[in-house]
Amino acid sequence: MAQIVDVTQVLLNAQHLDTSVRTQAEEHLKTFQEQNFPSFMASLSAELSNTAKPADARRLAGLLLKNALDAKEDIRKRELHTRWVALDPTLKQHIRDALLATLSAESPDVRHTAAMVIAKVGAIDLPRKEWPNLIQSLLNNMQSQPPTSGTRTSTLETMGYVCEEMGQLKQDVLLPAEINMILTAVVSGMGATESNDSRLAATIALGNAIEFANHNFENDNERNYLMQVVCQGTQASEIRIRVASFECLHEIAALYYAKLVPYMTEIYNITVKAVREDQEDVGLQALEFWSTIAEEEYDRLTEEDPDLPSHNFIKAAAPHLVPDLLKLLTKQEEGQEQDDTTWNISIAAGTCLGLAARVVQNDIVPMVMPFIQENISKNTTPEDWRLREAATFAFGLILDGPEPKLFIDTIKQALGYLLQAIKDPHPYVKDTTAWTIGRIFEFLHDNTIEPSLITRETLPPIMAVLLEALKDESHIAYRICCAISQLAMGFQDHQGSTSPMSPFFKDSIAALLQCAQRHANYEHSKVQISAFEAINDLVRSASRDTLDVVAQLIMVVLPEIDKTFQLPATSAEAREKQAEVQGQLCGVLQVIVQKLSEEDDTKAGVLPYADQIMEKVLHIFNNRSATVHEEAMLAVGAFSYALGKQFTKYLPAFFPYLRVGLTNYQEWQVCLSTVGVLGDICRNVEEGILPHCDEVMSILITNLGREDVHRTIKPQILSSFGDIALVIGDKFDKYLEAVLRVLKQAMALSIQSAQTGDADYMDYNNQLRHGILDAYSGIIQGMGPAKCSQYLRTEVPDVIQFVASIGAEVTPTQEPDEDVAKASVNLLGDICSCMQDMSSALKLAPNKAWEALVSYCSQNENVQADTEWACQQIEHAVRS
């Protein structure tokens, strides 16, 4: 077995106050782990289980063990799991035994650490059937004689952690008998005769185990007993147990909503009692139960699935629950408007009210409007700000749910008051008023709502107040930026060459730029970001009569980019801030170019600035920040569309950065964006990409073969093969062998994944399918009939079989993914058009399930126009 080294002193040194001593110890432990993993694990487990060692050393040993078994990043986690699996079985068993023994340690911290480590080992071993007696060993601990409270508590805690780890795995690992034994032990630990620590650990464990209790919740007696125990826990004398019991209740609500009917009267009584009388931590969890119910009922309402009926708990409870929620809105904390992360009973009640409004819809209005009307302008005592803020908050909350027509007249009357209330003497009232105005624009301002709320007559006073309020405190300015964004978005589909926003466009952009500059310091980056986003939304909604101003904005943004290079970047924080601002400015540049590129005559407005734009963007690329790299890359994609083939002149200077993005798969979002931009550039420069194709194709194929490349990137790479083939035509034949090989592997993976029925994988599988279909379409269209007949004849039957496997999933109640269906039918159309000698393969295909996709596209209005040509080609091929 691996050598056990005494690590006590180095563990203590790793917690030393002296930085140099601490750093040296940390480096020693890191080297030990990398160079001799078996000895590292054996030594730490020995330290953790040795009662003679200092508690601080034992606790750190346990934490290091845990970190040697798990990591947040998937790649690192797989590496750690592989190292554990490769350990000698005798050593692993020795470590397991040491961990179980440590659950009886005197120190609660040491026991707690051992519980976490056991769960991490179990997460690796249980799916592999390598610790089959873990659950039984834990149950034996519960029954040990003489019983000790500490051991029972830590064992219950371990069961909770194990269930939590098992819940994160896709496959079912725990056997039904093991689940029953865990639930029995946990419910036993929740008994009133147990210590408070044991009851708490048991209640938390039940919360983690409850998702495995499907069978138990189907049994009336077992379900009744579980609900009884949980409800009793909400009345425990120890506040932590009450909190954990309510947490169990809302977990049950999320998982077993359909089984709650017999218990709702009692649950209503105990939740309302907790909200009215108990401490805030308990009341928060009681409210969370109703928020969970509201979310579940909203999902059922919108999905309209007959197999998932709503019991309308919220509608039944709302007349009684809403008055309590409105009272709780007045329990604000002073200064909470400054911190968006604040979570208290007032915010929780508001969240619950907003969720309830989406479910109750029109009926919520008469329940809440009297409170709003009575309190929104109340100003008799200094404390009346609470009533004004609560009423304004309630107003904003109920806008999402009821029909807009119920509010239009009220809003028209109230909007003037709200604009004045932005100047309220209390900062929290101002903050909530600005938020509510943004909500009004979000839910009641668009072209589909009649009569229009915002018109040429009503907009001038609104803009005057908003632009002035941008100069207010940071938290107010942030809300106003968000409100301007919502206001602008409401005009995006405005018809005609002008819009009510046109007279205010230039001044609004100027005011938002000033706001962004004023909040350039790191503490207020949220305000700066929201100001840039508001500028983007104004540009997106710009009408034709303001496009000259949009073009002029390029010369406003470029100097701002120049200024970022003058920012001090001497610390990590400063460099992060510089990258953040550069990224935001690249985002603005991208939106401007996209807007100007919507029409051919305005697209020309980009050309005079082309050299300056690329100069600035290339300068930004020298900053290797992942965030700015991604934003700059996306800006280049938009820029290449505006320039078309003229972008070719910039390819030599830009290509090194394209290469960096394509190979930077560790920062997968950057790599994903770069692959997307590669497709944009190919479509825009066409054969101009040819000099770089060998290197690009080599990188892409290498990325496909790497296991450590994020899977989301791979479908996009497949699509890019189609983009490249489409523009370089028959010159793509040199890459065909490698590309067809990976496409065949991708089809096999997709078909196999679909057969497993894994719902979590379905979204990704549709992305994979789309990538495969795009690749084949691009290759067939680009290569032309002669080369296709030469190289692809043997591929066509497999491609048709692949499309048929997608069509086989279509049923009267199960429609295909729209984009996948469209891509499938268009590919079949390409085959029939470009490879007429292979159209017979469609008729002779053993599986005709592809017909379901053709039928779907022929009848679906969303894809009819995009697939009409393909459907005609297929019909002609089949009939000929």
Short mmCIF file of N, CA and C in Angstrom, two decimals, residues 539-686:
data_model
loop_
_atom_site.label_atom_id
_atom_site.label_comp_id
_atom_site.label_asym_id
_atom_site.label_seq_id
_atom_site.Cartn_x
_atom_site.Cartn_y
_atom_site.Cartn_z
N VAL A 539 -30.22 51.99 -30.82
CA VAL A 539 -29.73 51.82 -32.20
C VAL A 539 -30.56 50.75 -32.91
N ARG A 540 -30.85 49.65 -32.25
CA ARG A 540 -31.64 48.58 -32.88
C ARG A 540 -33.03 49.09 -33.29
N SER A 541 -33.58 49.99 -32.50
CA SER A 541 -34.94 50.47 -32.80
C SER A 541 -34.94 51.75 -33.62
N ALA A 542 -33.76 52.20 -34.05
CA ALA A 542 -33.66 53.47 -34.78
C ALA A 542 -34.44 53.39 -36.08
N SER A 543 -35.20 54.43 -36.36
CA SER A 543 -35.95 54.49 -37.62
C SER A 543 -35.05 55.09 -38.70
N ARG A 544 -35.53 55.02 -39.93
CA ARG A 544 -34.69 55.39 -41.06
C ARG A 544 -34.22 56.84 -40.99
N ASP A 545 -35.03 57.73 -40.43
CA ASP A 545 -34.65 59.15 -40.40
C ASP A 545 -33.56 59.45 -39.38
N THR A 546 -33.12 58.44 -38.60
CA THR A 546 -32.03 58.66 -37.64
C THR A 546 -30.78 57.86 -38.00
N LEU A 547 -30.79 57.18 -39.16
CA LEU A 547 -29.64 56.33 -39.50
C LEU A 547 -28.38 57.15 -39.77
N ASP A 548 -28.54 58.41 -40.18
CA ASP A 548 -27.34 59.23 -40.35
C ASP A 548 -26.67 59.48 -38.99
N VAL A 549 -27.48 59.64 -37.96
CA VAL A 549 -26.92 59.79 -36.60
C VAL A 549 -26.27 58.48 -36.16
N VAL A 550 -26.89 57.35 -36.50
CA VAL A 550 -26.30 56.05 -36.17
C VAL A 550 -24.92 55.92 -36.80
N ALA A 551 -24.79 56.31 -38.08
CA ALA A 551 -23.50 56.24 -38.75
C ALA A 551 -22.48 57.15 -38.08
N GLN A 552 -22.93 58.34 -37.66
CA GLN A 552 -22.01 59.27 -36.99
C GLN A 552 -21.53 58.71 -35.65
N LEU A 553 -22.33 57.81 -35.08
CA LEU A 553 -21.94 57.23 -33.79
C LEU A 553 -20.63 56.45 -33.88
N ILE A 554 -20.32 55.95 -35.08
CA ILE A 554 -19.06 55.21 -35.23
C ILE A 554 -17.89 56.09 -34.79
N MET A 555 -17.93 57.35 -35.20
CA MET A 555 -16.84 58.26 -34.83
C MET A 555 -16.96 58.77 -33.41
N VAL A 556 -18.01 58.42 -32.73
CA VAL A 556 -18.10 58.66 -31.28
C VAL A 556 -17.50 57.49 -30.52
N VAL A 557 -17.78 56.28 -31.01
CA VAL A 557 -17.34 55.07 -30.33
C VAL A 557 -15.83 54.84 -30.50
N LEU A 558 -15.30 55.10 -31.71
CA LEU A 558 -13.88 54.82 -31.95
C LEU A 558 -12.95 55.62 -31.02
N PRO A 559 -13.19 56.92 -30.81
CA PRO A 559 -12.35 57.65 -29.83
C PRO A 559 -12.51 57.10 -28.40
N GLU A 560 -13.72 56.62 -28.09
CA GLU A 560 -13.91 56.03 -26.76
C GLU A 560 -13.06 54.76 -26.61
N ILE A 561 -12.96 53.99 -27.70
CA ILE A 561 -12.08 52.81 -27.66
C ILE A 561 -10.65 53.26 -27.46
N ASP A 562 -10.23 54.33 -28.15
CA ASP A 562 -8.87 54.86 -27.98
C ASP A 562 -8.58 55.18 -26.53
N LYS A 563 -9.57 55.79 -25.85
CA LYS A 563 -9.37 56.18 -24.45
C LYS A 563 -9.09 54.97 -23.55
N THR A 564 -9.66 53.82 -23.91
CA THR A 564 -9.46 52.65 -23.04
C THR A 564 -8.01 52.21 -23.02
N PHE A 565 -7.27 52.50 -24.09
CA PHE A 565 -5.87 52.10 -24.11
C PHE A 565 -5.03 52.98 -23.18
N GLN A 566 -5.60 54.13 -22.77
CA GLN A 566 -4.90 55.01 -21.84
C GLN A 566 -5.21 54.68 -20.38
N LEU A 567 -6.18 53.79 -20.18
CA LEU A 567 -6.52 53.42 -18.80
C LEU A 567 -5.37 52.69 -18.14
N PRO A 568 -5.09 52.98 -16.86
CA PRO A 568 -4.02 52.23 -16.18
C PRO A 568 -4.41 50.75 -16.07
N ALA A 569 -3.50 49.87 -16.44
CA ALA A 569 -3.78 48.42 -16.39
C ALA A 569 -2.67 47.73 -15.61
N THR A 570 -2.39 48.29 -14.43
CA THR A 570 -1.27 47.78 -13.63
C THR A 570 -1.67 46.66 -12.69
N SER A 571 -2.97 46.47 -12.47
CA SER A 571 -3.43 45.40 -11.58
C SER A 571 -4.43 44.53 -12.34
N ALA A 572 -4.69 43.35 -11.79
CA ALA A 572 -5.65 42.44 -12.42
C ALA A 572 -7.03 43.09 -12.50
N GLU A 573 -7.40 43.81 -11.44
CA GLU A 573 -8.70 44.47 -11.41
C GLU A 573 -8.79 45.55 -12.48
N ALA A 574 -7.70 46.32 -12.64
CA ALA A 574 -7.68 47.39 -13.64
C ALA A 574 -7.74 46.81 -15.05
N ARG A 575 -7.02 45.72 -15.27
CA ARG A 575 -7.05 45.08 -16.59
C ARG A 575 -8.44 44.52 -16.89
N GLU A 576 -9.08 43.98 -15.86
CA GLU A 576 -10.44 43.47 -16.04
C GLU A 576 -11.39 44.60 -16.41
N LYS A 577 -11.22 45.75 -15.75
CA LYS A 577 -12.08 46.90 -16.04
C LYS A 577 -11.85 47.40 -17.46
N GLN A 578 -10.60 47.47 -17.86
CA GLN A 578 -10.28 47.91 -19.22
C GLN A 578 -10.92 46.98 -20.25
N ALA A 579 -10.80 45.67 -20.01
CA ALA A 579 -11.37 44.68 -20.93
C ALA A 579 -12.88 44.79 -20.97
N GLU A 580 -13.49 45.05 -19.82
CA GLU A 580 -14.94 45.16 -19.74
C GLU A 580 -15.45 46.32 -20.59
N VAL A 581 -14.78 47.48 -20.47
CA VAL A 581 -15.20 48.67 -21.23
C VAL A 581 -14.97 48.43 -22.72
N GLN A 582 -13.83 47.83 -23.07
CA GLN A 582 -13.56 47.55 -24.47
C GLN A 582 -14.60 46.59 -25.04
N GLY A 583 -14.97 45.62 -24.26
CA GLY A 583 -15.99 44.67 -24.70
C GLY A 583 -17.32 45.34 -24.93
N GLN A 584 -17.70 46.24 -24.02
CA GLN A 584 -18.97 46.96 -24.18
C GLN A 584 -18.95 47.84 -25.43
N LEU A 585 -17.84 48.52 -25.66
CA LEU A 585 -17.75 49.39 -26.83
C LEU A 585 -17.75 48.57 -28.13
N CYS A 586 -17.12 47.41 -28.11
CA CYS A 586 -17.18 46.53 -29.28
C CYS A 586 -18.62 46.08 -29.52
N GLY A 587 -19.35 45.84 -28.44
CA GLY A 587 -20.76 45.47 -28.56
C GLY A 587 -21.56 46.57 -29.22
N VAL A 588 -21.31 47.84 -28.82
CA VAL A 588 -22.00 48.98 -29.43
C VAL A 588 -21.64 49.07 -30.91
N LEU A 589 -20.36 48.92 -31.21
CA LEU A 589 -19.90 48.97 -32.60
C LEU A 589 -20.59 47.89 -33.45
N GLN A 590 -20.69 46.70 -32.89
CA GLN A 590 -21.34 45.60 -33.59
C GLN A 590 -22.80 45.94 -33.92
N VAL A 591 -23.52 46.47 -32.94
CA VAL A 591 -24.94 46.80 -33.14
C VAL A 591 -25.09 47.91 -34.18
N ILE A 592 -24.20 48.90 -34.14
CA ILE A 592 -24.26 49.99 -35.13
C ILE A 592 -24.07 49.43 -36.54
N VAL A 593 -23.05 48.61 -36.71
CA VAL A 593 -22.76 48.05 -38.04
C VAL A 593 -23.91 47.16 -38.51
N GLN A 594 -24.45 46.35 -37.59
CA GLN A 594 -25.59 45.49 -37.96
C GLN A 594 -26.79 46.33 -38.40
N LYS A 595 -27.05 47.42 -37.68
CA LYS A 595 -28.18 48.28 -38.03
C LYS A 595 -27.99 48.90 -39.41
N LEU A 596 -26.80 49.40 -39.67
CA LEU A 596 -26.53 50.03 -40.97
C LEU A 596 -26.53 49.01 -42.10
N SER A 597 -26.28 47.74 -41.76
CA SER A 597 -26.20 46.70 -42.79
C SER A 597 -27.56 46.13 -43.18
N GLU A 598 -28.63 46.62 -42.53
CA GLU A 598 -29.96 46.09 -42.84
C GLU A 598 -30.42 46.47 -44.24
N GLU A 599 -29.92 47.60 -44.76
CA GLU A 599 -30.28 48.05 -46.11
C GLU A 599 -28.99 48.31 -46.89
N ASP A 600 -29.03 48.01 -48.21
CA ASP A 600 -27.81 48.18 -49.02
C ASP A 600 -27.33 49.62 -49.06
N ASP A 601 -28.27 50.57 -49.13
CA ASP A 601 -27.82 51.96 -49.24
C ASP A 601 -27.20 52.47 -47.94
N THR A 602 -27.68 51.98 -46.79
CA THR A 602 -27.09 52.43 -45.52
C THR A 602 -25.84 51.61 -45.17
N LYS A 603 -25.74 50.39 -45.74
CA LYS A 603 -24.54 49.58 -45.51
C LYS A 603 -23.29 50.33 -45.98
N ALA A 604 -23.45 51.09 -47.04
CA ALA A 604 -22.32 51.85 -47.57
C ALA A 604 -21.78 52.87 -46.57
N GLY A 605 -22.62 53.23 -45.58
CA GLY A 605 -22.19 54.18 -44.56
C GLY A 605 -21.07 53.67 -43.69
N VAL A 606 -20.84 52.34 -43.71
CA VAL A 606 -19.76 51.77 -42.90
C VAL A 606 -18.41 51.93 -43.59
N LEU A 607 -18.41 51.93 -44.93
CA LEU A 607 -17.16 51.88 -45.69
C LEU A 607 -16.17 53.00 -45.36
N PRO A 608 -16.62 54.25 -45.21
CA PRO A 608 -15.64 55.30 -44.93
C PRO A 608 -14.86 55.09 -43.63
N TYR A 609 -15.42 54.30 -42.73
CA TYR A 609 -14.77 54.10 -41.43
C TYR A 609 -14.07 52.74 -41.33
N ALA A 610 -14.04 51.99 -42.45
CA ALA A 610 -13.60 50.61 -42.38
C ALA A 610 -12.19 50.47 -41.83
N ASP A 611 -11.24 51.24 -42.36
CA ASP A 611 -9.85 51.10 -41.91
C ASP A 611 -9.72 51.43 -40.42
N GLN A 612 -10.41 52.47 -39.99
CA GLN A 612 -10.31 52.88 -38.58
C GLN A 612 -10.94 51.82 -37.67
N ILE A 613 -12.06 51.25 -38.10
CA ILE A 613 -12.71 50.21 -37.29
C ILE A 613 -11.77 49.03 -37.11
N MET A 614 -11.19 48.54 -38.21
CA MET A 614 -10.31 47.37 -38.09
C MET A 614 -9.05 47.68 -37.30
N GLU A 615 -8.55 48.89 -37.45
CA GLU A 615 -7.35 49.28 -36.68
C GLU A 615 -7.63 49.19 -35.18
N LYS A 616 -8.79 49.70 -34.76
CA LYS A 616 -9.12 49.67 -33.33
C LYS A 616 -9.39 48.25 -32.85
N VAL A 617 -10.10 47.49 -33.66
CA VAL A 617 -10.44 46.12 -33.24
C VAL A 617 -9.18 45.26 -33.14
N LEU A 618 -8.27 45.41 -34.11
CA LEU A 618 -7.02 44.64 -34.06
C LEU A 618 -6.19 45.04 -32.84
N HIS A 619 -6.22 46.31 -32.50
CA HIS A 619 -5.53 46.77 -31.29
C HIS A 619 -6.13 46.11 -30.05
N ILE A 620 -7.45 46.01 -30.02
CA ILE A 620 -8.13 45.38 -28.89
C ILE A 620 -7.75 43.91 -28.78
N PHE A 621 -7.57 43.24 -29.93
CA PHE A 621 -7.26 41.82 -29.89
C PHE A 621 -5.94 41.53 -29.17
N ASN A 622 -5.08 42.55 -29.09
CA ASN A 622 -3.83 42.36 -28.35
C ASN A 622 -4.07 42.17 -26.86
N ASN A 623 -5.25 42.61 -26.41
CA ASN A 623 -5.66 42.34 -25.03
C ASN A 623 -6.23 40.93 -25.01
N ARG A 624 -5.58 40.02 -24.32
CA ARG A 624 -5.95 38.61 -24.41
C ARG A 624 -7.08 38.23 -23.46
N SER A 625 -7.82 39.22 -22.95
CA SER A 625 -8.97 38.92 -22.10
C SER A 625 -10.01 38.13 -22.89
N ALA A 626 -10.54 37.08 -22.27
CA ALA A 626 -11.54 36.25 -22.94
C ALA A 626 -12.78 37.06 -23.30
N THR A 627 -13.22 37.92 -22.40
CA THR A 627 -14.44 38.68 -22.62
C THR A 627 -14.30 39.62 -23.81
N VAL A 628 -13.22 40.41 -23.81
CA VAL A 628 -13.07 41.39 -24.88
C VAL A 628 -12.79 40.68 -26.20
N HIS A 629 -12.08 39.58 -26.15
CA HIS A 629 -11.81 38.82 -27.37
C HIS A 629 -13.12 38.38 -28.02
N GLU A 630 -14.05 37.89 -27.20
CA GLU A 630 -15.33 37.43 -27.71
C GLU A 630 -16.13 38.58 -28.32
N GLU A 631 -16.22 39.71 -27.62
CA GLU A 631 -16.99 40.85 -28.12
C GLU A 631 -16.37 41.42 -29.39
N ALA A 632 -15.04 41.52 -29.41
CA ALA A 632 -14.36 42.04 -30.60
C ALA A 632 -14.56 41.10 -31.78
N MET A 633 -14.54 39.80 -31.51
CA MET A 633 -14.74 38.81 -32.56
C MET A 633 -16.13 38.95 -33.18
N LEU A 634 -17.14 39.11 -32.33
CA LEU A 634 -18.51 39.27 -32.83
C LEU A 634 -18.64 40.56 -33.65
N ALA A 635 -17.93 41.61 -33.23
CA ALA A 635 -17.95 42.87 -33.99
C ALA A 635 -17.35 42.66 -35.38
N VAL A 636 -16.29 41.87 -35.46
CA VAL A 636 -15.67 41.58 -36.75
C VAL A 636 -16.65 40.82 -37.65
N GLY A 637 -17.41 39.87 -37.07
CA GLY A 637 -18.40 39.15 -37.85
C GLY A 637 -19.41 40.08 -38.49
N ALA A 638 -19.91 41.04 -37.71
CA ALA A 638 -20.87 42.01 -38.25
C ALA A 638 -20.20 42.91 -39.30
N PHE A 639 -18.97 43.29 -39.03
CA PHE A 639 -18.22 44.17 -39.94
C PHE A 639 -17.98 43.48 -41.28
N SER A 640 -17.67 42.19 -41.24
CA SER A 640 -17.42 41.46 -42.49
C SER A 640 -18.68 41.39 -43.35
N TYR A 641 -19.83 41.34 -42.70
CA TYR A 641 -21.09 41.33 -43.47
C TYR A 641 -21.30 42.67 -44.17
N ALA A 642 -20.99 43.74 -43.45
CA ALA A 642 -21.17 45.07 -44.04
C ALA A 642 -20.24 45.27 -45.24
N LEU A 643 -19.02 44.73 -45.18
CA LEU A 643 -18.05 44.95 -46.24
C LEU A 643 -18.13 43.90 -47.35
N GLY A 644 -18.65 42.72 -47.03
CA GLY A 644 -18.69 41.66 -48.04
C GLY A 644 -17.29 41.28 -48.48
N LYS A 645 -17.08 41.12 -49.79
CA LYS A 645 -15.78 40.67 -50.31
C LYS A 645 -14.66 41.66 -50.00
N GLN A 646 -15.03 42.91 -49.75
CA GLN A 646 -14.00 43.91 -49.45
C GLN A 646 -13.29 43.64 -48.12
N PHE A 647 -13.91 42.75 -47.31
CA PHE A 647 -13.24 42.39 -46.04
C PHE A 647 -11.98 41.57 -46.29
N THR A 648 -11.84 41.00 -47.49
CA THR A 648 -10.69 40.15 -47.79
C THR A 648 -9.37 40.86 -47.52
N LYS A 649 -9.31 42.17 -47.75
CA LYS A 649 -8.06 42.92 -47.55
C LYS A 649 -7.58 42.90 -46.09
N TYR A 650 -8.54 42.65 -45.16
CA TYR A 650 -8.16 42.65 -43.75
C TYR A 650 -7.82 41.25 -43.22
N LEU A 651 -8.07 40.23 -44.05
CA LEU A 651 -7.87 38.85 -43.57
C LEU A 651 -6.43 38.56 -43.12
N PRO A 652 -5.40 38.99 -43.87
CA PRO A 652 -4.04 38.67 -43.40
C PRO A 652 -3.74 39.20 -42.00
N ALA A 653 -4.18 40.42 -41.71
CA ALA A 653 -3.93 40.99 -40.38
C ALA A 653 -4.82 40.36 -39.32
N PHE A 654 -6.04 39.97 -39.72
CA PHE A 654 -6.99 39.43 -38.74
C PHE A 654 -6.78 37.94 -38.47
N PHE A 655 -6.25 37.20 -39.45
CA PHE A 655 -6.23 35.75 -39.32
C PHE A 655 -5.50 35.25 -38.07
N PRO A 656 -4.37 35.85 -37.64
CA PRO A 656 -3.73 35.35 -36.41
C PRO A 656 -4.67 35.35 -35.20
N TYR A 657 -5.56 36.32 -35.14
CA TYR A 657 -6.49 36.39 -34.02
C TYR A 657 -7.63 35.38 -34.19
N LEU A 658 -8.01 35.14 -35.45
CA LEU A 658 -8.98 34.07 -35.72
C LEU A 658 -8.41 32.73 -35.27
N ARG A 659 -7.13 32.52 -35.57
CA ARG A 659 -6.46 31.28 -35.16
C ARG A 659 -6.45 31.14 -33.64
N VAL A 660 -6.14 32.23 -32.96
CA VAL A 660 -6.12 32.20 -31.48
C VAL A 660 -7.49 31.81 -30.95
N GLY A 661 -8.55 32.41 -31.50
CA GLY A 661 -9.90 32.11 -31.04
C GLY A 661 -10.29 30.66 -31.29
N LEU A 662 -9.93 30.13 -32.46
CA LEU A 662 -10.29 28.75 -32.80
C LEU A 662 -9.55 27.74 -31.93
N THR A 663 -8.35 28.07 -31.51
CA THR A 663 -7.57 27.13 -30.69
C THR A 663 -7.76 27.34 -29.20
N ASN A 664 -8.48 28.40 -28.83
CA ASN A 664 -8.67 28.72 -27.41
C ASN A 664 -9.89 27.99 -26.87
N TYR A 665 -9.90 26.65 -26.96
CA TYR A 665 -11.08 25.89 -26.56
C TYR A 665 -11.24 25.83 -25.04
N GLN A 666 -10.17 26.20 -24.30
CA GLN A 666 -10.32 26.22 -22.83
C GLN A 666 -11.35 27.27 -22.42
N GLU A 667 -11.37 28.41 -23.13
CA GLU A 667 -12.40 29.43 -22.92
C GLU A 667 -13.44 29.20 -24.01
N TRP A 668 -14.34 28.25 -23.73
CA TRP A 668 -15.16 27.70 -24.80
C TRP A 668 -16.12 28.69 -25.42
N GLN A 669 -16.58 29.69 -24.63
CA GLN A 669 -17.49 30.67 -25.24
C GLN A 669 -16.77 31.48 -26.32
N VAL A 670 -15.49 31.79 -26.06
CA VAL A 670 -14.68 32.52 -27.05
C VAL A 670 -14.52 31.66 -28.31
N CYS A 671 -14.19 30.39 -28.10
CA CYS A 671 -14.00 29.48 -29.24
C CYS A 671 -15.30 29.34 -30.03
N LEU A 672 -16.42 29.19 -29.32
CA LEU A 672 -17.72 29.04 -29.98
C LEU A 672 -18.04 30.27 -30.83
N SER A 673 -17.83 31.46 -30.26
CA SER A 673 -18.09 32.70 -31.01
C SER A 673 -17.19 32.79 -32.23
N THR A 674 -15.94 32.37 -32.08
CA THR A 674 -14.98 32.46 -33.19
C THR A 674 -15.39 31.52 -34.32
N VAL A 675 -15.84 30.32 -33.98
CA VAL A 675 -16.30 29.40 -35.03
C VAL A 675 -17.50 30.00 -35.77
N GLY A 676 -18.40 30.63 -35.03
CA GLY A 676 -19.54 31.29 -35.66
C GLY A 676 -19.11 32.41 -36.58
N VAL A 677 -18.12 33.21 -36.14
CA VAL A 677 -17.63 34.32 -36.95
C VAL A 677 -16.88 33.79 -38.19
N LEU A 678 -16.20 32.65 -38.04
CA LEU A 678 -15.56 32.02 -39.19
C LEU A 678 -16.59 31.77 -40.29
N GLY A 679 -17.75 31.24 -39.88
CA GLY A 679 -18.83 31.01 -40.86
C GLY A 679 -19.28 32.30 -41.51
N ASP A 680 -19.42 33.36 -40.69
CA ASP A 680 -19.82 34.66 -41.24
C ASP A 680 -18.82 35.13 -42.29
N ILE A 681 -17.54 35.05 -41.95
CA ILE A 681 -16.50 35.55 -42.85
C ILE A 681 -16.48 34.74 -44.15
N CYS A 682 -16.63 33.42 -44.03
CA CYS A 682 -16.65 32.58 -45.24
C CYS A 682 -17.78 33.02 -46.17
N ARG A 683 -18.96 33.22 -45.61
CA ARG A 683 -20.09 33.61 -46.44
C ARG A 683 -19.89 34.99 -47.06
N ASN A 684 -19.12 35.84 -46.40
CA ASN A 684 -18.96 37.22 -46.87
C ASN A 684 -17.79 37.40 -47.82
N VAL A 685 -16.66 36.72 -47.58
CA VAL A 685 -15.50 36.90 -48.46
C VAL A 685 -15.45 35.82 -49.54
N GLU A 686 -16.27 34.79 -49.38
CA GLU A 686 -16.37 33.68 -50.33
C GLU A 686 -14.99 33.07 -50.59
#
